[in-house]
Amino acid sequence: MKFADRLAPLQFNVFAAMDTAKAEAAAKGLEIVDLSLGSVDLPTPPHVLQAIAEALQDPATHGYQLFRNNTQFRKAVAQRYEQTFGVPVDPETEVLTLIGSQEGTAHLPLAVLNPGDVALLSDPGYPSHYGGVHLAGGEIYPMALLAENQFLPDFSTIPDDIARRSRLMVLNYPHNPTTATATLDFFEAALEFCDHHDIVLVHDFAYDQMVFSDQSHPSILQADRNKKRSIEFFTLSKAYGMGGFRVGYAIGNAELIKALKQVKAAVDFNQYQGILRGAIASLTGDQSSVKQRLDIFQQRRDAFVDAMANIGWSIPTPQATMFAWAKLPEQWEFDSVNFCTELLAKTGIAASAGYGFGKSGEGYVRFALVRSPKELQSAAQTIGTFING
Ligand SMILES: Cc1ncc(COP(=O)(O)O)c(C=O)c1O
């Protein structure tokens, strides 16, 4: 059989290779401690499960769901957004329901790019941002995120000819994998650059509530209050623990929302109504579980960073997300894939190679803090024995 050329760039996938390595290590009898996936390991709150269970018994939820069937969800989204960020949002034209934010960010390039148009993506960055641009036939310009720039892109280094051909910029703060956060000033600078070059500004806000401080992280729409050219993506997978249910949403410029809706109309029939009711319960119900979840991740973060310091591997304390981004010790500096493969084969601990997130991720590994503090401390000790011989 012959397959489309657009599949070729999707074939390099360090994460799929790690999956095979995990299976091999398990077959050898090693107990796998999987710190490679950012899948929240804490249960979905009971009031959310209750809303979904009740919906299952309601035949009105069993048919196809059209746009008008998710009005309540869009209203809940707009209300939460306005309360948190103080920017008014029209639930009818400026909000779109998604089957997870990955789906939305991967489909958007199909609505914006013509083949050969350039997309400015974070390097390291979230793999589906890259996948979506490849599927749309776009060209990627990786914006290097470096420690010396607090993992923020330096727009002044983007060559003029690239900026002229760019149609899309994708940012993501708090950032996966580096855990960096951004300020409103930075978002304003990004907007100015995009305004100047007529570029659509996308912000993947997957970790909007996973910030270890009392202040909320800024939204891109606080910089682009008139929603001239920005669209922001949210998920219920992280702070609300609904990853397996697949629900997210986009908020932003009405034309961009309409264009993404057109792409999605060709592909899917919206999310199941019962899951949307669970999502409404998440957004409008008791928020104490969000805080509890955050406290748990903060305890894990502290336990892991301390335990790593004890083995002589110092990691800056993450201010957000559910990850730790660790610069590899010198002997492994330029080989994160090899480090992760050997660590897994010898100890059963799975981490994600920085290179898998892009060239500028080389020299780092990402640990997902998806185990208890005790398990993370014990993993750190095992890593210590592995690196110190
Ligand atoms: C930056 C980023 N965007 C999107 C996603 C996926 O979110 P969802 O479950 O809504 O598809 C993740 C999940 O790890 C992520 O880290």
CSV table of C-alpha atoms and ligand atoms in Angstrom, one decimal:
chain,number,residue,atom,x,y,z
A,1,MET,CA,0.0,0.0,0.0
A,2,LYS,CA,1.0,3.6,-0.5
A,3,PHE,CA,0.6,6.2,2.2
A,4,ALA,CA,0.5,10.0,2.1
A,5,ASP,CA,3.8,11.8,2.3
A,6,ARG,CA,2.5,13.9,5.2
A,7,LEU,CA,2.9,10.8,7.5
A,8,ALA,CA,6.7,10.8,7.1
A,9,PRO,CA,7.4,13.7,9.6
A,10,LEU,CA,5.0,12.0,12.1
A,11,GLN,CA,7.1,8.9,12.3
A,12,PHE,CA,9.9,10.1,14.5
A,13,ASN,CA,8.4,9.7,18.0
A,14,VAL,CA,10.6,9.2,21.0
A,15,PHE,CA,7.5,8.5,23.1
A,16,ALA,CA,6.5,5.5,21.0
A,17,ALA,CA,10.1,4.2,21.2
A,18,MET,CA,9.9,4.6,25.0
A,19,ASP,CA,6.6,2.6,25.1
A,20,THR,CA,8.4,-0.3,23.4
A,21,ALA,CA,11.3,0.0,25.9
A,22,LYS,CA,8.9,0.0,28.8
A,23,ALA,CA,7.3,-3.2,27.5
A,24,GLU,CA,10.8,-4.8,27.2
A,25,ALA,CA,11.8,-3.7,30.7
A,26,ALA,CA,8.5,-5.1,32.1
A,27,ALA,CA,9.0,-8.4,30.2
A,28,LYS,CA,12.5,-8.7,31.9
A,29,GLY,CA,10.7,-8.5,35.3
A,30,LEU,CA,11.5,-4.9,36.2
A,31,GLU,CA,8.8,-3.0,38.1
A,32,ILE,CA,8.1,0.1,35.9
A,33,VAL,CA,7.9,3.4,37.7
A,34,ASP,CA,6.4,5.5,34.9
A,35,LEU,CA,7.4,9.2,35.3
A,36,SER,CA,7.3,9.7,31.5
A,37,LEU,CA,3.6,10.6,30.9
A,38,GLY,CA,1.8,13.7,32.1
A,39,SER,CA,-1.3,11.7,32.9
A,40,VAL,CA,-2.9,12.8,36.2
A,41,ASP,CA,-3.0,9.8,38.5
A,42,LEU,CA,-5.6,11.2,40.9
A,43,PRO,CA,-9.3,10.3,40.6
A,44,THR,CA,-11.9,12.5,39.1
A,45,PRO,CA,-13.9,14.2,41.9
A,46,PRO,CA,-17.1,12.4,42.9
A,47,HIS,CA,-19.5,15.2,42.0
A,48,VAL,CA,-18.2,15.2,38.5
A,49,LEU,CA,-18.6,11.4,38.2
A,50,GLN,CA,-22.1,11.7,39.6
A,51,ALA,CA,-23.1,14.2,36.9
A,52,ILE,CA,-21.8,11.9,34.2
A,53,ALA,CA,-23.5,8.8,35.8
A,54,GLU,CA,-26.9,10.6,35.9
A,55,ALA,CA,-26.5,11.7,32.3
A,56,LEU,CA,-26.0,8.1,31.2
A,57,GLN,CA,-29.6,7.4,32.3
A,58,ASP,CA,-31.0,10.3,30.3
A,59,PRO,CA,-31.8,9.3,26.7
A,60,ALA,CA,-31.6,12.9,25.6
A,61,THR,CA,-27.8,12.5,25.9
A,62,HIS,CA,-27.6,9.5,23.7
A,63,GLY,CA,-27.9,11.1,20.2
A,64,TYR,CA,-25.5,13.2,18.1
A,65,GLN,CA,-24.7,16.5,19.7
A,66,LEU,CA,-24.9,19.6,17.6
A,67,PHE,CA,-23.4,23.0,18.4
A,68,ARG,CA,-26.6,24.2,20.1
A,69,ASN,CA,-26.6,21.2,22.4
A,70,ASN,CA,-23.4,22.4,24.2
A,71,THR,CA,-24.7,25.9,24.9
A,72,GLN,CA,-24.7,25.3,28.7
A,73,PHE,CA,-21.1,24.1,28.6
A,74,ARG,CA,-20.0,27.2,26.6
A,75,LYS,CA,-21.8,29.5,29.0
A,76,ALA,CA,-20.1,27.8,32.0
A,77,VAL,CA,-16.8,28.3,30.2
A,78,ALA,CA,-17.4,32.0,29.5
A,79,GLN,CA,-18.5,32.6,33.1
A,80,ARG,CA,-15.4,30.9,34.5
A,81,TYR,CA,-13.1,32.8,32.1
A,82,GLU,CA,-14.7,36.2,32.9
A,83,GLN,CA,-14.5,35.6,36.7
A,84,THR,CA,-10.9,34.5,36.5
A,85,PHE,CA,-9.4,36.9,33.9
A,86,GLY,CA,-11.9,39.8,33.8
A,87,VAL,CA,-12.2,39.8,30.0
A,88,PRO,CA,-15.8,39.4,28.7
A,89,VAL,CA,-16.4,36.4,26.4
A,90,ASP,CA,-19.4,35.7,24.1
A,91,PRO,CA,-20.3,32.0,24.6
A,92,GLU,CA,-22.0,31.9,21.2
A,93,THR,CA,-19.2,33.2,19.0
A,94,GLU,CA,-16.0,33.2,21.0
A,95,VAL,CA,-16.1,29.7,22.7
A,96,LEU,CA,-15.7,26.3,21.0
A,97,THR,CA,-16.1,22.8,22.7
A,98,LEU,CA,-13.2,20.4,22.0
A,99,ILE,CA,-12.6,16.7,22.5
A,100,GLY,CA,-9.5,17.6,24.5
A,101,SER,CA,-7.3,20.6,23.8
A,102,GLN,CA,-4.8,18.4,21.9
A,103,GLU,CA,-7.5,17.8,19.3
A,104,GLY,CA,-8.1,21.6,19.0
A,105,THR,CA,-4.5,22.7,18.8
A,106,ALA,CA,-3.7,19.9,16.2
A,107,HIS,CA,-6.7,20.9,14.1
A,108,LEU,CA,-6.3,24.7,14.1
A,109,PRO,CA,-3.3,24.7,11.6
A,110,LEU,CA,-5.7,23.2,9.0
A,111,ALA,CA,-7.9,26.2,9.4
A,112,VAL,CA,-5.0,28.8,9.2
A,113,LEU,CA,-2.1,27.5,7.2
A,114,ASN,CA,-1.7,26.9,3.4
A,115,PRO,CA,1.0,24.4,2.5
A,116,GLY,CA,4.4,26.1,2.9
A,117,ASP,CA,3.2,28.7,5.3
A,118,VAL,CA,5.4,29.0,8.4
A,119,ALA,CA,4.4,28.2,12.0
A,120,LEU,CA,6.5,29.5,14.8
A,121,LEU,CA,6.6,26.8,17.5
A,122,SER,CA,8.3,26.5,20.8
A,123,ASP,CA,11.3,24.2,20.9
A,124,PRO,CA,11.1,22.3,23.2
A,125,GLY,CA,7.4,22.1,22.8
A,126,TYR,CA,4.3,19.9,23.0
A,127,PRO,CA,4.4,17.2,20.2
A,128,SER,CA,0.9,17.7,18.9
A,129,HIS,CA,1.7,21.4,18.1
A,130,TYR,CA,4.2,20.0,15.7
A,131,GLY,CA,2.0,17.2,14.4
A,132,GLY,CA,-0.8,19.6,13.6
A,133,VAL,CA,1.4,21.8,11.5
A,134,HIS,CA,2.9,18.8,9.7
A,135,LEU,CA,-0.7,17.5,8.8
A,136,ALA,CA,-1.5,21.0,7.4
A,137,GLY,CA,1.6,20.9,5.2
A,138,GLY,CA,3.1,23.9,7.1
A,139,GLU,CA,6.8,24.6,7.6
A,140,ILE,CA,8.0,24.8,11.2
A,141,TYR,CA,10.3,27.5,12.5
A,142,PRO,CA,11.4,26.3,16.0
A,143,MET,CA,11.7,29.1,18.5
A,144,ALA,CA,14.4,28.0,20.9
A,145,LEU,CA,13.5,28.2,24.6
A,146,LEU,CA,16.7,28.6,26.5
A,147,ALA,CA,17.4,28.6,30.2
A,148,GLU,CA,19.3,31.9,29.9
A,149,ASN,CA,16.0,33.5,28.6
A,150,GLN,CA,13.8,31.9,31.3
A,151,PHE,CA,12.6,29.5,28.5
A,152,LEU,CA,10.8,32.4,26.7
A,153,PRO,CA,11.4,32.8,22.9
A,154,ASP,CA,13.5,35.8,21.8
A,155,PHE,CA,11.4,37.3,19.0
A,156,SER,CA,14.3,39.5,17.8
A,157,THR,CA,16.2,36.3,16.6
A,158,ILE,CA,13.4,35.3,14.2
A,159,PRO,CA,14.7,36.2,10.7
A,160,ASP,CA,12.7,38.7,8.7
A,161,ASP,CA,12.0,36.4,5.8
A,162,ILE,CA,10.7,33.8,8.2
A,163,ALA,CA,8.5,36.4,10.0
A,164,ARG,CA,7.1,37.5,6.6
A,165,ARG,CA,6.0,33.9,5.7
A,166,SER,CA,4.7,33.1,9.2
A,167,ARG,CA,0.9,32.7,9.7
A,168,LEU,CA,0.8,31.1,13.2
A,169,MET,CA,2.7,31.4,16.5
A,170,VAL,CA,2.0,28.8,19.3
A,171,LEU,CA,2.9,29.6,22.9
A,172,ASN,CA,2.3,27.5,26.0
A,173,TYR,CA,2.7,28.9,29.5
A,174,PRO,CA,3.0,27.4,32.1
A,175,HIS,CA,5.1,25.4,29.7
A,176,ASN,CA,5.4,21.7,29.1
A,177,PRO,CA,8.1,20.5,29.4
A,178,THR,CA,10.3,23.3,30.9
A,179,THR,CA,7.7,24.3,33.6
A,180,ALA,CA,8.4,28.0,32.8
A,181,THR,CA,5.7,30.7,33.4
A,182,ALA,CA,5.1,33.9,31.5
A,183,THR,CA,4.2,37.5,32.4
A,184,LEU,CA,1.5,39.7,30.8
A,185,ASP,CA,4.4,41.9,29.5
A,186,PHE,CA,5.7,38.9,27.6
A,187,PHE,CA,2.3,38.2,26.1
A,188,GLU,CA,2.0,41.8,25.1
A,189,ALA,CA,5.4,41.6,23.3
A,190,ALA,CA,4.2,38.4,21.5
A,191,LEU,CA,1.0,40.2,20.4
A,192,GLU,CA,3.0,43.2,19.1
A,193,PHE,CA,5.2,40.9,17.1
A,194,CYS,CA,2.2,39.0,15.7
A,195,ASP,CA,0.3,42.2,15.0
A,196,HIS,CA,3.3,43.6,13.0
A,197,HIS,CA,3.5,40.4,10.9
A,198,ASP,CA,-0.2,39.5,10.7
A,199,ILE,CA,0.3,36.2,12.5
A,200,VAL,CA,-2.4,34.3,14.4
A,201,LEU,CA,-1.4,34.0,18.1
A,202,VAL,CA,-2.3,30.7,19.8
A,203,HIS,CA,-1.8,30.1,23.5
A,204,ASP,CA,-2.1,26.5,24.8
A,205,PHE,CA,-3.1,27.1,28.4
A,206,ALA,CA,-3.3,23.5,29.5
A,207,TYR,CA,-1.8,24.3,33.0
A,208,ASP,CA,-3.8,27.4,33.6
A,209,GLN,CA,-4.6,26.4,37.2
A,210,MET,CA,-1.5,24.3,37.9
A,211,VAL,CA,0.5,27.2,39.3
A,212,PHE,CA,2.0,27.1,42.8
A,213,SER,CA,1.2,30.6,43.8
A,214,ASP,CA,-1.9,32.5,44.9
A,215,GLN,CA,-1.9,34.7,41.7
A,216,SER,CA,-3.5,33.4,38.6
A,217,HIS,CA,-1.2,33.0,35.5
A,218,PRO,CA,-2.1,35.6,32.8
A,219,SER,CA,-4.2,34.7,29.9
A,220,ILE,CA,-3.2,35.7,26.3
A,221,LEU,CA,-6.6,37.5,26.0
A,222,GLN,CA,-5.6,39.8,28.8
A,223,ALA,CA,-3.0,41.1,26.4
A,224,ASP,CA,-5.3,40.9,23.4
A,225,ARG,CA,-8.5,42.1,25.1
A,226,ASN,CA,-10.3,42.9,21.9
A,227,LYS,CA,-9.5,39.4,20.6
A,228,LYS,CA,-7.9,40.8,17.4
A,229,ARG,CA,-5.9,37.7,16.5
A,230,SER,CA,-5.6,35.4,19.5
A,231,ILE,CA,-7.1,32.1,20.5
A,232,GLU,CA,-6.5,30.2,23.8
A,233,PHE,CA,-6.9,26.5,24.5
A,234,PHE,CA,-8.0,25.0,27.8
A,235,THR,CA,-8.4,21.5,29.1
A,236,LEU,CA,-10.2,19.8,31.9
A,237,SER,CA,-7.6,17.0,31.9
A,238,LYS,CA,-5.2,18.5,34.4
A,239,ALA,CA,-6.6,20.7,37.2
A,240,TYR,CA,-10.0,18.9,37.0
A,241,GLY,CA,-8.6,15.4,36.5
A,242,MET,CA,-10.8,14.5,33.5
A,243,GLY,CA,-8.0,13.4,31.1
A,244,GLY,CA,-9.6,10.1,30.1
A,245,PHE,CA,-12.9,11.8,29.3
A,246,ARG,CA,-11.5,14.1,26.6
A,247,VAL,CA,-12.9,17.5,27.1
A,248,GLY,CA,-11.5,21.0,26.5
A,249,TYR,CA,-12.4,24.3,24.9
A,250,ALA,CA,-11.1,27.2,22.9
A,251,ILE,CA,-11.8,30.9,23.6
A,252,GLY,CA,-10.8,33.8,21.4
A,253,ASN,CA,-11.3,35.7,18.1
A,254,ALA,CA,-14.7,34.9,16.6
A,255,GLU,CA,-13.3,34.3,13.1
A,256,LEU,CA,-10.7,31.9,14.4
A,257,ILE,CA,-13.3,30.1,16.4
A,258,LYS,CA,-15.6,29.9,13.3
A,259,ALA,CA,-12.7,28.6,11.2
A,260,LEU,CA,-11.8,25.9,13.7
A,261,LYS,CA,-15.5,24.9,14.0
A,262,GLN,CA,-15.6,24.5,10.2
A,263,VAL,CA,-12.6,22.1,10.3
A,264,LYS,CA,-14.1,20.1,13.2
A,265,ALA,CA,-17.5,19.9,11.5
A,266,ALA,CA,-15.8,17.8,8.8
A,267,VAL,CA,-14.1,15.6,11.4
A,268,ASP,CA,-16.3,15.0,14.5
A,269,PHE,CA,-19.7,15.5,16.1
A,270,ASN,CA,-18.7,17.2,19.4
A,271,GLN,CA,-18.2,15.6,22.8
A,272,TYR,CA,-20.7,13.3,24.5
A,273,GLN,CA,-23.3,15.4,26.3
A,274,GLY,CA,-22.8,13.4,29.6
A,275,ILE,CA,-19.1,14.3,29.6
A,276,LEU,CA,-20.0,17.9,29.0
A,277,ARG,CA,-22.4,17.8,32.0
A,278,GLY,CA,-19.5,16.4,34.0
A,279,ALA,CA,-17.3,19.3,32.7
A,280,ILE,CA,-20.0,21.8,33.7
A,281,ALA,CA,-20.0,20.3,37.2
A,282,SER,CA,-16.2,20.7,37.3
A,283,LEU,CA,-16.3,24.3,36.2
A,284,THR,CA,-19.2,25.5,38.2
A,285,GLY,CA,-19.2,23.2,41.3
A,286,ASP,CA,-17.0,23.0,44.4
A,287,GLN,CA,-13.5,24.1,43.5
A,288,SER,CA,-11.8,22.6,46.6
A,289,SER,CA,-10.5,19.6,44.7
A,290,VAL,CA,-8.5,21.8,42.4
A,291,LYS,CA,-6.7,23.3,45.4
A,292,GLN,CA,-6.2,19.8,46.9
A,293,ARG,CA,-4.8,18.5,43.7
A,294,LEU,CA,-2.4,21.5,43.5
A,295,ASP,CA,-1.3,20.9,47.1
A,296,ILE,CA,-0.6,17.3,46.3
A,297,PHE,CA,1.6,18.2,43.2
A,298,GLN,CA,3.4,20.8,45.3
A,299,GLN,CA,4.3,18.2,48.0
A,300,ARG,CA,5.5,15.8,45.3
A,301,ARG,CA,7.5,18.6,43.7
A,302,ASP,CA,9.2,19.5,47.0
A,303,ALA,CA,9.9,15.8,47.8
A,304,PHE,CA,11.4,15.1,44.4
A,305,VAL,CA,13.5,18.3,44.1
A,306,ASP,CA,14.9,17.7,47.6
A,307,ALA,CA,15.6,14.0,47.0
A,308,MET,CA,17.3,14.8,43.7
A,309,ALA,CA,19.5,17.5,45.5
A,310,ASN,CA,20.5,14.8,48.0
A,311,ILE,CA,21.8,12.6,45.2
A,312,GLY,CA,23.8,15.6,43.9
A,313,TRP,CA,21.4,16.5,41.0
A,314,SER,CA,20.1,20.0,41.4
A,315,ILE,CA,16.9,20.9,39.7
A,316,PRO,CA,15.3,24.4,39.8
A,317,THR,CA,12.1,24.2,41.8
A,318,PRO,CA,9.2,24.3,39.3
A,319,GLN,CA,6.7,27.1,39.8
A,320,ALA,CA,4.0,25.4,37.8
A,321,THR,CA,2.8,22.3,36.0
A,322,MET,CA,3.1,18.7,37.1
A,323,PHE,CA,6.7,18.2,35.9
A,324,ALA,CA,10.3,18.7,36.8
A,325,TRP,CA,12.7,19.7,34.0
A,326,ALA,CA,16.2,18.5,34.8
A,327,LYS,CA,19.5,19.4,33.2
A,328,LEU,CA,21.4,16.1,32.7
A,329,PRO,CA,24.7,15.5,34.5
A,330,GLU,CA,27.7,16.2,32.3
A,331,GLN,CA,28.4,12.7,31.2
A,332,TRP,CA,24.9,12.4,29.6
A,333,GLU,CA,24.6,16.0,28.5
A,334,PHE,CA,24.2,15.4,24.8
A,335,ASP,CA,22.3,12.2,24.9
A,336,SER,CA,18.9,12.4,26.6
A,337,VAL,CA,17.5,9.5,24.6
A,338,ASN,CA,20.3,7.2,25.6
A,339,PHE,CA,20.0,8.3,29.2
A,340,CYS,CA,16.3,7.5,29.3
A,341,THR,CA,16.7,4.2,27.5
A,342,GLU,CA,19.5,3.1,29.9
A,343,LEU,CA,17.8,4.3,33.0
A,344,LEU,CA,14.6,2.4,32.0
A,345,ALA,CA,16.5,-0.8,31.1
A,346,LYS,CA,18.6,-0.8,34.3
A,347,THR,CA,16.1,0.5,36.9
A,348,GLY,CA,12.6,0.4,35.5
A,349,ILE,CA,12.2,4.2,35.9
A,350,ALA,CA,10.7,5.8,32.8
A,351,ALA,CA,11.4,9.5,32.1
A,352,SER,CA,11.0,11.6,28.9
A,353,ALA,CA,14.0,12.5,26.9
A,354,GLY,CA,14.3,16.3,26.3
A,355,TYR,CA,15.2,15.7,22.7
A,356,GLY,CA,11.7,14.2,22.1
A,357,PHE,CA,10.3,17.7,22.6
A,358,GLY,CA,12.6,19.3,20.1
A,359,LYS,CA,16.3,19.9,19.4
A,360,SER,CA,16.6,22.6,22.1
A,361,GLY,CA,15.3,20.1,24.7
A,362,GLU,CA,18.5,18.1,24.3
A,363,GLY,CA,20.5,17.9,27.5
A,364,TYR,CA,17.4,17.7,29.7
A,365,VAL,CA,14.9,15.1,30.9
A,366,ARG,CA,11.4,15.6,32.0
A,367,PHE,CA,10.1,13.8,35.1
A,368,ALA,CA,6.3,13.7,35.5
A,369,LEU,CA,5.4,13.9,39.2
A,370,VAL,CA,2.7,11.3,39.0
A,371,ARG,CA,3.6,9.2,42.0
A,372,SER,CA,3.4,9.8,45.8
A,373,PRO,CA,6.2,11.8,47.5
A,374,LYS,CA,7.6,8.5,49.0
A,375,GLU,CA,7.7,6.8,45.6
A,376,LEU,CA,9.4,9.9,44.1
A,377,GLN,CA,12.0,9.9,46.9
A,378,SER,CA,12.7,6.3,46.3
A,379,ALA,CA,12.9,6.8,42.5
A,380,ALA,CA,15.4,9.7,43.1
A,381,GLN,CA,17.6,7.3,45.2
A,382,THR,CA,17.5,4.7,42.5
A,383,ILE,CA,18.5,7.4,39.9
A,384,GLY,CA,21.3,8.4,42.2
A,385,THR,CA,22.7,4.9,42.3
A,386,PHE,CA,22.3,4.7,38.5
A,387,ILE,CA,24.2,8.0,37.7
A,388,ASN,CA,26.8,7.7,40.5
A,389,GLY,CA,27.6,4.1,39.6
B,1,LIG,C1,0.8,21.6,26.6
B,1,LIG,C2,-0.3,20.6,26.5
B,1,LIG,N1,-1.3,20.8,25.7
B,1,LIG,C3,-2.3,19.9,25.6
B,1,LIG,C4,-2.3,18.7,26.3
B,1,LIG,C5,-3.3,17.7,26.1
B,1,LIG,O1,-4.5,18.1,26.7
B,1,LIG,P1,-5.9,17.3,26.5
B,1,LIG,O2,-5.9,16.2,27.4
B,1,LIG,O3,-6.9,18.3,26.7
B,1,LIG,O4,-5.9,16.9,25.0
B,1,LIG,C6,-1.2,18.5,27.2
B,1,LIG,C7,-1.2,17.2,28.0
B,1,LIG,O5,-0.2,16.8,28.5
B,1,LIG,C8,-0.2,19.4,27.3
B,1,LIG,O6,0.8,19.3,28.1
